[in-house]
Tab-separated table of C-alpha atoms in Angstrom:
chain	number	residue	atom	x	y	z
A	42	UNK	CA	-2.094	-4.739	67.233
A	43	UNK	CA	1.904	-5.043	68.399
A	44	UNK	CA	3.330	-1.567	69.556
A	45	UNK	CA	5.832	-2.325	67.800
A	46	UNK	CA	7.031	-1.059	63.943
A	47	UNK	CA	6.200	-3.612	61.077
A	48	UNK	CA	9.816	-5.781	59.986
A	49	UNK	CA	9.720	-3.884	56.389
A	50	UNK	CA	10.299	-6.294	53.591
A	51	UNK	CA	13.966	-7.470	52.657
A	52	UNK	CA	13.644	-6.926	48.686
A	53	UNK	CA	12.811	-3.439	49.853
A	54	UNK	CA	15.753	-0.713	49.286
A	55	UNK	CA	16.980	0.926	52.587
A	56	UNK	CA	16.707	4.308	51.362
A	57	UNK	CA	13.342	3.034	50.278
A	58	UNK	CA	12.416	2.133	54.061
A	59	UNK	CA	14.004	5.511	55.884
A	60	UNK	CA	12.190	7.762	53.324
A	61	UNK	CA	8.669	5.790	54.433
A	62	UNK	CA	9.798	5.669	58.114
A	63	UNK	CA	10.200	9.296	57.930
A	64	UNK	CA	7.161	10.215	56.518
A	65	UNK	CA	3.280	10.858	57.666
A	66	UNK	CA	0.690	8.866	57.965
A	67	UNK	CA	-1.266	10.604	55.321
A	68	UNK	CA	1.817	10.494	52.454
A	69	UNK	CA	2.125	6.799	53.719
A	70	UNK	CA	-1.998	5.878	52.118
A	71	UNK	CA	-0.712	8.070	49.127
A	72	UNK	CA	1.888	5.783	47.990
A	73	UNK	CA	0.341	2.675	49.393
A	74	UNK	CA	-2.480	3.730	46.836
A	75	UNK	CA	0.147	4.919	44.199
A	76	UNK	CA	2.571	1.875	44.710
A	77	UNK	CA	-1.077	-0.825	43.829
A	78	UNK	CA	-1.962	1.488	41.477
A	79	UNK	CA	1.477	1.050	39.930
A	80	UNK	CA	1.859	-2.807	40.115
A	81	UNK	CA	-1.264	-3.430	38.623
A	82	UNK	CA	-0.277	-1.686	35.194
A	83	UNK	CA	2.878	-3.219	34.863
A	84	UNK	CA	1.364	-6.546	35.415
A	85	UNK	CA	-1.168	-5.066	32.764
A	86	UNK	CA	1.672	-4.548	30.606
A	87	UNK	CA	3.322	-7.345	30.703
A	88	UNK	CA	-0.166	-9.491	30.005
A	89	UNK	CA	-0.009	-7.015	27.066
A	90	UNK	CA	3.824	-7.815	26.320
A	91	UNK	CA	3.076	-11.163	26.168
A	92	UNK	CA	0.163	-12.143	24.894
A	93	UNK	CA	1.483	-9.944	21.787
A	94	UNK	CA	4.143	-11.889	21.639
A	95	UNK	CA	1.524	-14.634	21.666
A	96	UNK	CA	0.071	-12.830	18.439
A	97	UNK	CA	3.819	-12.374	16.436
A	98	UNK	CA	4.387	-14.608	13.083
A	99	UNK	CA	7.023	-16.843	13.523
A	100	UNK	CA	8.461	-17.417	10.117
A	101	UNK	CA	9.006	-15.034	7.780
A	102	UNK	CA	7.025	-15.388	4.285
A	103	UNK	CA	10.195	-17.547	1.916
A	104	UNK	CA	9.644	-15.083	-0.542
A	105	UNK	CA	9.346	-11.457	1.948
A	106	UNK	CA	13.333	-9.922	1.437
A	107	UNK	CA	15.406	-8.967	4.550
A	108	UNK	CA	14.756	-5.120	4.624
A	109	UNK	CA	10.628	-5.080	4.590
A	110	UNK	CA	9.263	-5.748	7.866
A	111	UNK	CA	6.966	-9.200	8.523
A	112	UNK	CA	3.651	-7.864	9.239
A	113	UNK	CA	3.979	-5.976	5.740
A	114	UNK	CA	1.069	-6.877	2.961
A	115	UNK	CA	1.120	-7.931	-0.233
A	116	UNK	CA	-0.638	-4.585	-2.673
A	117	UNK	CA	-1.667	-4.048	-6.413
A	118	UNK	CA	-0.368	-1.029	-7.631
A	119	UNK	CA	-0.949	0.213	-11.488
A	120	UNK	CA	1.111	2.173	-13.605
A	121	UNK	CA	0.827	2.768	-17.215
A	122	UNK	CA	-2.004	0.089	-17.350
A	123	UNK	CA	-0.133	-2.900	-15.368
A	124	UNK	CA	-0.478	-3.791	-12.432
A	125	UNK	CA	1.992	-4.757	-9.940
A	126	UNK	CA	2.425	-6.721	-6.990
A	127	UNK	CA	4.908	-4.645	-4.119
A	128	UNK	CA	5.200	-5.202	-0.352
A	129	UNK	CA	3.899	-1.763	1.925
A	130	UNK	CA	4.170	-1.846	5.678
A	131	UNK	CA	3.905	1.439	8.012
A	132	UNK	CA	7.475	3.255	9.183
A	133	UNK	CA	6.166	5.632	11.590
A	134	UNK	CA	3.512	8.652	9.503
A	135	UNK	CA	5.074	7.257	6.786
A	136	UNK	CA	3.632	4.060	4.082
A	137	UNK	CA	6.617	2.006	2.490
A	138	UNK	CA	6.209	0.134	-0.536
A	139	UNK	CA	8.569	-2.146	-2.439
A	140	UNK	CA	8.238	-3.739	-5.586
A	141	UNK	CA	7.531	-7.937	-5.026
A	142	UNK	CA	6.692	-8.510	-8.988
A	143	UNK	CA	3.740	-8.286	-11.654
A	144	UNK	CA	0.404	-9.138	-11.484
A	145	UNK	CA	-0.075	-12.690	-13.665
A	146	UNK	CA	-2.960	-11.716	-16.161
A	147	UNK	CA	-6.487	-13.228	-14.899
A	148	UNK	CA	-7.469	-15.081	-17.998
């Protein structure tokens, strides 16, 4: 083991190097543990974001209006004994709907 201090990575900002150089061994071990956990967290978040992008629908259905999100689903509502299709999606805590058209009768 060398008696010389280690050389910091060139990617590490000078202010962080200075702070670490002034820190106690105990604090440095805490920082190292935290940095490892934080790196794992960032990598996990990046993997999840990448998977989410892969799962996103590439194209909008032809009959989906511009103001309706691509993740909207179609639901049927009955109004005055008539059945209608509605686009439906969640917007925060609210459920939004937009008229699509009448349900054709099943004969």
